[in-house]
XYZ file of C-alpha atoms in Angstrom:
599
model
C -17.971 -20.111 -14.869
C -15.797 -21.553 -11.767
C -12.506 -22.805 -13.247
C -10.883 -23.108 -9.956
C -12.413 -23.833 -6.110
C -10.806 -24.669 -2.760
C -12.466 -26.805 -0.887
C -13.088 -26.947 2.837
C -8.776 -26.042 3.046
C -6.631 -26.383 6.723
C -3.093 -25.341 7.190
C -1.307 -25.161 10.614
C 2.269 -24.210 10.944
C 3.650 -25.312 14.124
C 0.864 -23.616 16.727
C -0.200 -21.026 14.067
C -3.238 -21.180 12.446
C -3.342 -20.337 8.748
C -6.272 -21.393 7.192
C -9.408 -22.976 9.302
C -11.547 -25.124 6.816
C -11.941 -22.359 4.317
C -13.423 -22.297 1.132
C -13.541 -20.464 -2.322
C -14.436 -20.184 -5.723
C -12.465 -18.437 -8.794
C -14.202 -17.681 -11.877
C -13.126 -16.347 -14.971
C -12.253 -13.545 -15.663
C -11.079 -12.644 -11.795
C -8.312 -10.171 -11.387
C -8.063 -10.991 -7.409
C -6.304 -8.768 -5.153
C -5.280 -10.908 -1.517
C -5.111 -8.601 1.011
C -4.801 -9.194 5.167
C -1.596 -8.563 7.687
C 1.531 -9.890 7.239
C 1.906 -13.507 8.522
C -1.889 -14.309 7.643
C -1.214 -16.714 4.973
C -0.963 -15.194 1.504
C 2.023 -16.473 -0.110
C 0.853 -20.249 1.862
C -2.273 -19.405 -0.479
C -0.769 -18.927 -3.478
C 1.494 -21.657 -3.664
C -1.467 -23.906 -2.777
C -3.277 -23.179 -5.426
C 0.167 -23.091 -8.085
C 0.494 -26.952 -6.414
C 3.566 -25.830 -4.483
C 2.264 -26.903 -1.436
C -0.131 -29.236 0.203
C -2.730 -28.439 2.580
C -3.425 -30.383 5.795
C -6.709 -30.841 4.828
C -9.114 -30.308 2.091
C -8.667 -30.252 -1.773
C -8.168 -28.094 -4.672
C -10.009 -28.943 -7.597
C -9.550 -27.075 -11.107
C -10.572 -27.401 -14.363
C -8.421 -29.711 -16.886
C -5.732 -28.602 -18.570
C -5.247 -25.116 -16.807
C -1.936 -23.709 -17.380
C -0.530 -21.669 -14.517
C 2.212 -18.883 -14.431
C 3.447 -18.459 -10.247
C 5.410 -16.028 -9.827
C 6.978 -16.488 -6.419
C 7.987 -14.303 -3.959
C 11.682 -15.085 -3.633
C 13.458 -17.876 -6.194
C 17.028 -19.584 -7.423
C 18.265 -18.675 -10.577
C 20.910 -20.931 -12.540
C 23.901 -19.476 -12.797
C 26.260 -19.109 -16.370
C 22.737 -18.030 -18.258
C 22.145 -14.905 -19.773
C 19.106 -13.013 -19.210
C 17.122 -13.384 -22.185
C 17.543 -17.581 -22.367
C 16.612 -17.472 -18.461
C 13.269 -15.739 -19.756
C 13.396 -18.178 -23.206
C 13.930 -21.437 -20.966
C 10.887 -23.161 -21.306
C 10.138 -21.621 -24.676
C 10.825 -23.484 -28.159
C 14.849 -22.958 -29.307
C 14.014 -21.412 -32.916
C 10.619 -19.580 -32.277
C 11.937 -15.927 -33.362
C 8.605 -14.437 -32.447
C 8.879 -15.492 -28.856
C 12.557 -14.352 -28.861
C 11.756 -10.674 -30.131
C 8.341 -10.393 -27.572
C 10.996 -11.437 -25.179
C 13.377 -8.678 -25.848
C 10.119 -6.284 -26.135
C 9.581 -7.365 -22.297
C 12.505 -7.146 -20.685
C 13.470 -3.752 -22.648
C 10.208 -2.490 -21.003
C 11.186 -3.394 -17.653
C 14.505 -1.660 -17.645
C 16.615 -4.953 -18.619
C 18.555 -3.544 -21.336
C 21.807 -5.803 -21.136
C 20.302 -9.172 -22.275
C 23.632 -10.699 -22.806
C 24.458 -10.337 -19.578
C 24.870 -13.594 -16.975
C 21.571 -13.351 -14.698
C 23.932 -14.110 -11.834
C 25.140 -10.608 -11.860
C 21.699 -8.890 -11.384
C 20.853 -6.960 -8.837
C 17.727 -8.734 -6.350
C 15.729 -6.283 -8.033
C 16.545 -7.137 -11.111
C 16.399 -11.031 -11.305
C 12.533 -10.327 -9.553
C 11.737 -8.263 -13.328
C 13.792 -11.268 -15.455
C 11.227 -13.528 -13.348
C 8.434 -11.495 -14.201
C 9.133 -11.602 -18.134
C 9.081 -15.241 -17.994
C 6.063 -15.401 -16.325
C 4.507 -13.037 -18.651
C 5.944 -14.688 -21.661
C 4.803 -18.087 -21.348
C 0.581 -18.860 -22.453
C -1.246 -19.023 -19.385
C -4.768 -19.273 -18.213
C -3.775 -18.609 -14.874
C -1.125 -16.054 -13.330
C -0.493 -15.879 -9.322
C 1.952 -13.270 -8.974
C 3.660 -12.725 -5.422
C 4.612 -9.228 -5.101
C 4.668 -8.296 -8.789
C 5.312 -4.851 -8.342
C 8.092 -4.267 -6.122
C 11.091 -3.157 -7.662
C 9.349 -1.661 -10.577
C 9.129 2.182 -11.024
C 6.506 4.689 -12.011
C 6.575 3.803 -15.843
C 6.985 -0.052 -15.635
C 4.276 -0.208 -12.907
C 1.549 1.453 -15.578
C 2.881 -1.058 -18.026
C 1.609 -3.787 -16.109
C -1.536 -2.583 -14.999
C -2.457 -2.064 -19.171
C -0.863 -5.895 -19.193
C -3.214 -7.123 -16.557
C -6.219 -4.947 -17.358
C -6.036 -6.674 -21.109
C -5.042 -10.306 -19.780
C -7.806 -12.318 -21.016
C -6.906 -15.160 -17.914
C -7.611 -15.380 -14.519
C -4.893 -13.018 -12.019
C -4.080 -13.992 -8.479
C -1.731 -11.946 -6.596
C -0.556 -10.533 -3.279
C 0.623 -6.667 -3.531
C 0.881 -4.003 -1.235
C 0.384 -1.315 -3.615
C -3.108 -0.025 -3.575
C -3.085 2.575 -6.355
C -2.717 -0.990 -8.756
C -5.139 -2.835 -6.596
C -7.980 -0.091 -7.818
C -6.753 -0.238 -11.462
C -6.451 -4.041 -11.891
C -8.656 -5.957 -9.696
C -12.457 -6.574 -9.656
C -11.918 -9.358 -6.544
C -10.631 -8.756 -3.181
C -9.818 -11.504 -0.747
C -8.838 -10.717 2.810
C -7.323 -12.960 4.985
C -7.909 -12.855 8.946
C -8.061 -15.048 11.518
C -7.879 -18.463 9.496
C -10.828 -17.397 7.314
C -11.216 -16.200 3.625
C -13.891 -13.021 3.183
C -14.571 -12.797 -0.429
C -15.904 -9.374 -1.730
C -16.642 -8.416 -5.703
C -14.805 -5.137 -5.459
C -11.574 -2.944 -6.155
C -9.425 -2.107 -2.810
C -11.686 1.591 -2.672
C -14.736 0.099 -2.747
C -13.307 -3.621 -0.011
C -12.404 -0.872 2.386
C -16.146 0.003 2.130
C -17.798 -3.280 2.325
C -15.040 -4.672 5.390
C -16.314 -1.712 7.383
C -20.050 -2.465 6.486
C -19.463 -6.228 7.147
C -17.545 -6.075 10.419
C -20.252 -3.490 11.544
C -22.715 -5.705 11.068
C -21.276 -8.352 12.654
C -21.067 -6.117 15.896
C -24.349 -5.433 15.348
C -25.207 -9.223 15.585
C -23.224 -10.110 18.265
C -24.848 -7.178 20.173
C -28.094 -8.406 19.837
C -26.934 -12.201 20.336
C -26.293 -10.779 23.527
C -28.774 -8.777 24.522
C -31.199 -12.044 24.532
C -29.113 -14.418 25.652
C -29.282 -12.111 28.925
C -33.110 -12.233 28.575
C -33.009 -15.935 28.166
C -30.695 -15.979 31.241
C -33.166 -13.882 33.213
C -35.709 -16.283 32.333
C -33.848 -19.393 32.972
C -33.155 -17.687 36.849
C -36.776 -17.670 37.589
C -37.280 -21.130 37.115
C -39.018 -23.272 33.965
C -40.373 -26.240 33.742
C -38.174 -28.810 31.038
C -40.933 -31.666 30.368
C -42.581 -29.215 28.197
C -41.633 -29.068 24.318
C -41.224 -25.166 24.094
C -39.477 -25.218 27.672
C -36.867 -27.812 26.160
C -36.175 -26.265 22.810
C -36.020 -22.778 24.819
C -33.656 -24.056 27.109
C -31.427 -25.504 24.030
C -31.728 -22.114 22.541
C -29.721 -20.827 25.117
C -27.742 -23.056 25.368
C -26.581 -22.333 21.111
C -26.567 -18.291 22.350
C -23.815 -19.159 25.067
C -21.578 -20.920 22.717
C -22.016 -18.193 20.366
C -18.600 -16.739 19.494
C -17.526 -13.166 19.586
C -16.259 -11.884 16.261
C -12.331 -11.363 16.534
C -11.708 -7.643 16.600
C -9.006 -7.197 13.799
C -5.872 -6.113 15.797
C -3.573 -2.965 14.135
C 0.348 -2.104 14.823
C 0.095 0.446 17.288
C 2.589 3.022 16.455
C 3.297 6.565 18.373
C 5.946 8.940 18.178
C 8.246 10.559 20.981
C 9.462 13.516 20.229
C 13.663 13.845 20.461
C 15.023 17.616 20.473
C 16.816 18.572 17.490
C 19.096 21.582 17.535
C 18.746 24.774 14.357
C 21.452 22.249 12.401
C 20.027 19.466 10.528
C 21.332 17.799 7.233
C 22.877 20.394 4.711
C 24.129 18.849 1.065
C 26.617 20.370 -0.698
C 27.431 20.481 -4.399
C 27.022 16.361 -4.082
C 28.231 14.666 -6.941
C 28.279 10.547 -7.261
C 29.387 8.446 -10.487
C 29.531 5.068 -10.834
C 31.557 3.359 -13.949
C 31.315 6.639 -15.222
C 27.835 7.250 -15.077
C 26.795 10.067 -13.279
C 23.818 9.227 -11.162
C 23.842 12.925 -8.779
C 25.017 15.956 -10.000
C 25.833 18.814 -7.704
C 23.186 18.532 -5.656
C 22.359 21.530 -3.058
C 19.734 21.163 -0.326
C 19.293 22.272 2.989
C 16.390 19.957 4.749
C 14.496 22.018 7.292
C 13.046 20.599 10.610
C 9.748 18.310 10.117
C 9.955 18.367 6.494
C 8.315 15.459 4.538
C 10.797 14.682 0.864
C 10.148 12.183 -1.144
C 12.548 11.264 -3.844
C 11.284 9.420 -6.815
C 13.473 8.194 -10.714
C 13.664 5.091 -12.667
C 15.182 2.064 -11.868
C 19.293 2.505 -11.427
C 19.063 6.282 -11.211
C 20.866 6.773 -7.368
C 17.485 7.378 -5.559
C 19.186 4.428 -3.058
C 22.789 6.296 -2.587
C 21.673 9.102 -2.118
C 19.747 7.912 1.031
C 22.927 5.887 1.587
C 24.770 8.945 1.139
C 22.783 10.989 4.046
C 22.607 7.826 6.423
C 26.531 8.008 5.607
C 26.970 4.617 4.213
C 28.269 5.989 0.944
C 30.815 8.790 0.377
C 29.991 11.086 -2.232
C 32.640 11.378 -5.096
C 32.200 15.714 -4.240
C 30.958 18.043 -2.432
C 29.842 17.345 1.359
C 26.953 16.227 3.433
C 26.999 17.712 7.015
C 24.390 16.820 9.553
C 23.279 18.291 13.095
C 25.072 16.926 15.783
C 21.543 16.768 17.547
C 20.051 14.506 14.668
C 19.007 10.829 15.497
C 18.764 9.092 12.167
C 17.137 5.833 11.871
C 17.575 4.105 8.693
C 15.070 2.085 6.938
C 17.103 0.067 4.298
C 15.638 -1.497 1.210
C 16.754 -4.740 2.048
C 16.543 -6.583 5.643
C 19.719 -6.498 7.454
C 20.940 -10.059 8.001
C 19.813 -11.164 11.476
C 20.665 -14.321 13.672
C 17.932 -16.602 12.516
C 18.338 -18.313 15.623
C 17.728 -15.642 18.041
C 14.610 -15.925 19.438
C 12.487 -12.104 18.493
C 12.106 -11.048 22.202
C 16.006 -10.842 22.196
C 16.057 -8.964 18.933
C 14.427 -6.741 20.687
C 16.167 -6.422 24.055
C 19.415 -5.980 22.413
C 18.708 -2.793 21.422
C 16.809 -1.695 24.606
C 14.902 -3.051 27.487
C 12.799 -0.646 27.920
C 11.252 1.869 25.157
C 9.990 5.689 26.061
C 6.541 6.093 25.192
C 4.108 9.143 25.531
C 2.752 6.791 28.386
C 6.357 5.809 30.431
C 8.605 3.487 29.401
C 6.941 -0.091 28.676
C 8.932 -3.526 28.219
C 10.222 -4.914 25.395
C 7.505 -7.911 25.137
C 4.930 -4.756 25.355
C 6.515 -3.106 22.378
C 6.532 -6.187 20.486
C 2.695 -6.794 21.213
C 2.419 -3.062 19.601
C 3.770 -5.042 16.603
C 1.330 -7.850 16.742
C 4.021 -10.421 17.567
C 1.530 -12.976 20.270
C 3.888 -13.874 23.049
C 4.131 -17.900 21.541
C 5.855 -15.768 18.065
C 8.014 -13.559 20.728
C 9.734 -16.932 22.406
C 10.129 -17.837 18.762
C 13.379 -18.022 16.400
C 13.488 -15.135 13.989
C 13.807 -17.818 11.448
C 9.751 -19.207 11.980
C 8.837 -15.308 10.735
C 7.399 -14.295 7.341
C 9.717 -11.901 5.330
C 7.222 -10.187 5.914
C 7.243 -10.369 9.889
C 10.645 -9.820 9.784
C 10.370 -6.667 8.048
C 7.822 -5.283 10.195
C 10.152 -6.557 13.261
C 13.093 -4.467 11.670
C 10.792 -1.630 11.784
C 9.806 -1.907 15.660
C 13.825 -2.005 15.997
C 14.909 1.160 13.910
C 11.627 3.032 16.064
C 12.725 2.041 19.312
C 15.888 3.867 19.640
C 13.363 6.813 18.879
C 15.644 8.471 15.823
C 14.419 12.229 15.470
C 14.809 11.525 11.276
C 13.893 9.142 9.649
C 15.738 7.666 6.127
C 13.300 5.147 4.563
C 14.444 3.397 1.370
C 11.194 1.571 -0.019
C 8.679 -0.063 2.499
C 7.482 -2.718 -0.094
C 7.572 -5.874 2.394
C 4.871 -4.264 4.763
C 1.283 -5.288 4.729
C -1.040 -2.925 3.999
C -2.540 -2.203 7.364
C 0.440 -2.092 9.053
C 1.754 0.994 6.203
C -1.786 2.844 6.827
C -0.592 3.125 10.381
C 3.153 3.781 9.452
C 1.881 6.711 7.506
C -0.487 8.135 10.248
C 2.734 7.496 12.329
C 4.894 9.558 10.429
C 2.301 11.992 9.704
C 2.128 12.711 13.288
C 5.916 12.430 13.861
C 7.958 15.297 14.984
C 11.268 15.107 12.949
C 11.956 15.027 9.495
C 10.973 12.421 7.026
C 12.943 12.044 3.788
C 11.705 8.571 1.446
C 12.544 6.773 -1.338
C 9.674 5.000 -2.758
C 7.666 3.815 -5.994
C 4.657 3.810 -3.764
C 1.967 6.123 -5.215
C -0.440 5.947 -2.192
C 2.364 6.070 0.267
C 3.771 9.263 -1.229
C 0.575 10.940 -1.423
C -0.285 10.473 2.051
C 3.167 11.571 3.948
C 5.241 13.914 1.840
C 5.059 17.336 1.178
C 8.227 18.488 -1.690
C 9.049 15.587 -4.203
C 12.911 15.618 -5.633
C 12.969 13.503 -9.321
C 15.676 12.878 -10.811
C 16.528 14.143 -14.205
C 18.140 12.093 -17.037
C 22.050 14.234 -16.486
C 21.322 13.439 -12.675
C 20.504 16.572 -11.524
C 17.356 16.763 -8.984
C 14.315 18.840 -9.685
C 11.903 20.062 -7.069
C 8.411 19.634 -7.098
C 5.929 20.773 -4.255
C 3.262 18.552 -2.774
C 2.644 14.204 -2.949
C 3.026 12.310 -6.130
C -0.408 13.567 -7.807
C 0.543 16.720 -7.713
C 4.189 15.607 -9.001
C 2.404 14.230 -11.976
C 0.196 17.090 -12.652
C 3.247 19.462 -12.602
C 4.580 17.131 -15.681
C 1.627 16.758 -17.486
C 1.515 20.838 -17.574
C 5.219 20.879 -18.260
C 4.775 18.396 -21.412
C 1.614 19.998 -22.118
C 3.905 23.729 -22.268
C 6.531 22.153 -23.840
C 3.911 20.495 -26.983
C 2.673 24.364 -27.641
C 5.694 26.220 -27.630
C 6.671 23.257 -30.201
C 3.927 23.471 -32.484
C 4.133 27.014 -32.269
C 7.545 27.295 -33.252
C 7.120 24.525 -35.852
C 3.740 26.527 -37.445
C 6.080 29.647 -37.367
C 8.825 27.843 -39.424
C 6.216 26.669 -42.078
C 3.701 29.709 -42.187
C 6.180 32.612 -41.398
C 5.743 34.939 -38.265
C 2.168 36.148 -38.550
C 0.658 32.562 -37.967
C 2.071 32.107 -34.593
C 2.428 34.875 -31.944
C 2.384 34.772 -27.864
C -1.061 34.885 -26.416
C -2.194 37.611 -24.806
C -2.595 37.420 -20.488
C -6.883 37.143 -19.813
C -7.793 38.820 -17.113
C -9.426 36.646 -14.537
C -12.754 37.216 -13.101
C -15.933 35.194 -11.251
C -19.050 34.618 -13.624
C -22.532 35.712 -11.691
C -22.701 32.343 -11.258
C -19.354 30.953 -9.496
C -19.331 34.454 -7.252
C -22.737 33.379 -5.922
C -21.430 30.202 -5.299
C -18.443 31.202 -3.799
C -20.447 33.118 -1.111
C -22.590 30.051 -0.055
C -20.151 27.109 -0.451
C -19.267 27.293 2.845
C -22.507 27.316 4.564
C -22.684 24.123 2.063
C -20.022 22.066 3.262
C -21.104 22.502 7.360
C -24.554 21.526 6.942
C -23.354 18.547 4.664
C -20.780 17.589 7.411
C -23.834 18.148 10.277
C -26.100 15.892 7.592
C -22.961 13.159 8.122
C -22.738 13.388 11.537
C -26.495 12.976 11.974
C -26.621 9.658 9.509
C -23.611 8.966 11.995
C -25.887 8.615 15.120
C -28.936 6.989 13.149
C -26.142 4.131 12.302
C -25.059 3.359 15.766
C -29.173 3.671 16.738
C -30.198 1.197 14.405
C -27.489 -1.184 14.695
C -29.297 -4.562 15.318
C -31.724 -3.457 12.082
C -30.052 -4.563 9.290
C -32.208 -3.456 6.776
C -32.274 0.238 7.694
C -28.371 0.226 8.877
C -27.873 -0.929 4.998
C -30.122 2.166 4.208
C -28.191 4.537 6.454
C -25.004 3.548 4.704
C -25.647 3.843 1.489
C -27.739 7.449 2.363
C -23.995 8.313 4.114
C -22.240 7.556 0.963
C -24.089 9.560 -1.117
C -23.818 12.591 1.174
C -19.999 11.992 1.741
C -20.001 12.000 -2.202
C -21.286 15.127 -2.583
C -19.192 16.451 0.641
C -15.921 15.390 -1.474
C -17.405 17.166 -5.011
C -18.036 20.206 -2.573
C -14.566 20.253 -1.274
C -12.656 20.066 -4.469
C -15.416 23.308 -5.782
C -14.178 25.386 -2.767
C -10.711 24.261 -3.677
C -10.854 25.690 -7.203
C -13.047 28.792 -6.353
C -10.660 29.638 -3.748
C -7.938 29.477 -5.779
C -9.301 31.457 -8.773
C -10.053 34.323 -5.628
C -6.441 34.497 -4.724
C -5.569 34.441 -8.321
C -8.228 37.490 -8.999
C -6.946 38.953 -5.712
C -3.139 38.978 -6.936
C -3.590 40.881 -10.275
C -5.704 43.737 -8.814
């Protein structure tokens, strides 16, 4: 049942066009992911619909007596309040159940010192207190404005179970994609001024966006294929005082107005490569304590050229100074951090630096170089910032009319330009989606060495190679591959450490002869997996041929809608079973090295 719908809904900032006479319906039961470029309108869309902002035109008409929770991206918060009666504010003075659910909430997102005036949190940290009020108060609704930044590993699986058992309708904007396929059954993607609505996780919208703006090419195609008929026709001559020649004539008229869909436009990102020298960054012993914590503990690590690190810990653990520490912002309390006097280090901080917000952007940019070296030649500033999807009206603009958003992507094109040879990136949370997809091919492709702090699952999986996590004494242990693998290695770590406990425990209560060390099993193929083996390669080319072929049918039958929807679904299936085939050879090849090593 719709509970919520927007209603034919215009919004123009300035010259910009947000929203062009779109509308929508929410039912319950949503859990609706809003998706598009930074700049496109989702945080205008959200406070529309939480009544925090008007729209030019059109209406928003809800069911009575919905209760919202908005969650906004940035807010005040009163100061000389303690944490826990910020979250209690608009909850009854005596009601001790609400007090101790409260407490439950904010111990669970890492804010452990109650008592303590809000004031004093970190930005991070006031964004969680805002979150437990949110999630305390009874809803039907909850628009949440990036919910997840600032939250680590174990908070961020505590809110998808949250979500996942919410019985209301969710609305929210996050850039995290791992918790758009494990809460949402809605996608809506902003582009252009319009709304596309699609009944889908983020896997499964990436699908469906390609399928629908194929298919849109595929109609403009034929659109104008016959309006060059009709043209041809019109040429020779016709004769208007007949019925058909009228109504032909206004036919082709309706195919020349016919609009073009707008090709969605992508940051266009490349790397130039910057010699760096056999020296690069070499820690130490490095030891840091603050208050007499110790958040790193003699800390030795020699980064090689083009590596890929990600470092990932709780909340409050030094992930940040240590970055800090390498970009040489903070001095470590021991030890020493040299680096190559041939590295270029460009540091992406957590937060924004503070810019004039009454430079205009094209400035921004030309302060830090006129001219930028591409693989091309050297192209102007205004070119770069086109790269970056800033129009030439937002380029004349003050920094001040961009998004936060904007502005992050902005201090991105900056810290790229001067073409660092290592790059230092401390959480890219502010980025839109598309714009990170291209950051990571970018840094997947660039030639220096990459070293990240992030809570970004997808992000990690896709650009780094070695993972450092910190430990609970604030040492650092090493971990090879992304962040699946990361988690795999702890699973069989906890998974070790459970046996040799219940072993020990079942030797304690049932003397030695109940518990002893297995003995090592020879490995070896079954009939079955060696024949298998043999063949799976033979396998995976003609299912790769079978994709390319499907391929070729899909550009061929492009104006058929019918069979291109045929062709697509036949090309999912095979890439299926391309993927299942893949992770087979994976294993088999690994039990063959394995069976290989103890001969």
């Amino acid at each position: 049942m719709n509970i919520l719908n927007l209603e034919h809904i215009s919004k123009i900032y300035g010259e910009k066009i947000i929203f062009d006479d779109v509308s929508c319906g929410i039912q319950e039961g949503d859990k609706i992911g809003i998706v598009g470029i930074n700049g496109t309108g989702k945080t205008t869309l959200l406070r529309i619909i939480a009544g925090q902002e008007e729209p030019d035109q059109g209406n928003v008409i809800m069911q009575n007596g919905i209760k919202f929770g908005y969650l906004p991206q940035s807010q005040s918060f009163p100061k000389g309040v303690t944490v826990l009666d910020f979250v209690l504010s608009d909850q009854k003075a005596e009601d001790w159940t609400m007090r101790s659910k409260a407490k439950s909430i904010l111990n669970t997102l890492g804010l452990t010192h109650q008592e303590q005036s809000i004031e004093y949190l970190s930005g991070g940290q006031k964004k969680r207190a805002a979150l437990a009020k949110i999630l305390l108060e009874d809803t039907d609704i909850l628009i949440l404005d990036e919910p997840t930044n600032h939250l680590d590993e174990q908070m961020l699986i505590w809110l998808e179970e949250y979500l996942n058992r919410y019985k209301g309708v969710v609305l929210m904007v996050t850039h995290d994609r791992y918790f758009l396929d494990k809460v949402t059954n809605k996608i809506l993607e902003l582009s252009y001024g319009k709304i596309y609505s699609y009944e889908a996780n983020y896997s499964k919208f990436l699908e469906m966006k390609a399928q629908r703006e194929e298919m849109l090419l595929a109609s403009d195609r034929k659109r104008k294929s016959v309006l060059r008929m009709e043209l041809e026709w019109a040429k020779r001559g016709c004769r208007a005082r007949s019925t058909k020649q009228r109504a032909r004539l206004e036919r082709l008229e309706a195919l020349k107005n016919g609009k073009t869909p707008v090709q969605p436009q992508n940051v266009e990102l490349e790397s130039i490569e910057s010699r760096m020298g056999k020296k690069t960054i070499e820690l130490s012993h490095v030891s840091k304590c603050y208050d007499g914590r110790v958040l790193i503990k003699d800390f030795n690590y020699i980064v090689l050229k083009n590596q890929r690190v990600g470092i990932v810990g709780p909340n409050g653990c030094g992930k940040s100074t240590l970055i800090k520490m390498i970009a040489g912002e903070v001095t470590p309390d021991e030890g020493k951090i040299e680096i190559g006097e041939t590295v270029k280090i460009g540091y992406f901080a957590q937060e924004v630096p503070e810019m004039d917000e009454g430079m205009r952007v094209i400035d921004y940019v030309k302060d830090i170089a006129e001219y930028i070296p591409t693989k091309q030649g050297r192209i102007t500033a205004s070119q770069m910032l086109e790269r970056f999807l800033f129009t030439p009206d937002m380029q004349y603009s003050p920094i001040e009319k961009l998004s936060g958003g904007e502005k992050k992507r902005l201090y991105l094109l900056g810290i790229l330009q001067e073409a660092p040879n290592c790059i230092l990136i401390d959480e890219c949370n502010d980025l839109d989606i598309p714009t990170l997809t291209i950051f990571e091919d970018y840094l997947n492709s660039f030639p220096g060495i990459v070293i990240t702090v992030s809570h970004d699952r997808y992000f990690l999986d896709n650009v780094v190679e070695r993972i450092f996590a910190f430990q609970e004494d604030g040492s650092l242990k090493q971990y090879e591959g992304g962040y699946t693998d990361y988690l795999d290695a702890l699973k069989r770590e906890q998974s070790s450490a459970m046996k040799v406990q219940e072993g020990l425990n079942r030797q304690k209560k049932g003397g030695k002869k109940e518990w002893k060390q297995n003995a090592p099993v020879k490995l070896k193929f079954t009939y079955n997996e060696q024949r298998e083996y043999d063949t799976i390669d033979e396998q995976i080319a003609e299912l790769e041929e079978k994709i390319e072929k499907l391929e070729q049918q899909i550009l061929e039958n492009a104006t058929n809608s019918v069979r291109l929807s045929e062709l697509m679904g036949e090309k999912e299936n095979v890439e299926l079973e391309l993927e299942n085939k893949m992770e087979r050879w994976v294993y088999l090849n690994d039990l063959a090295e394995k069976i290989e090593a103890q001969r």
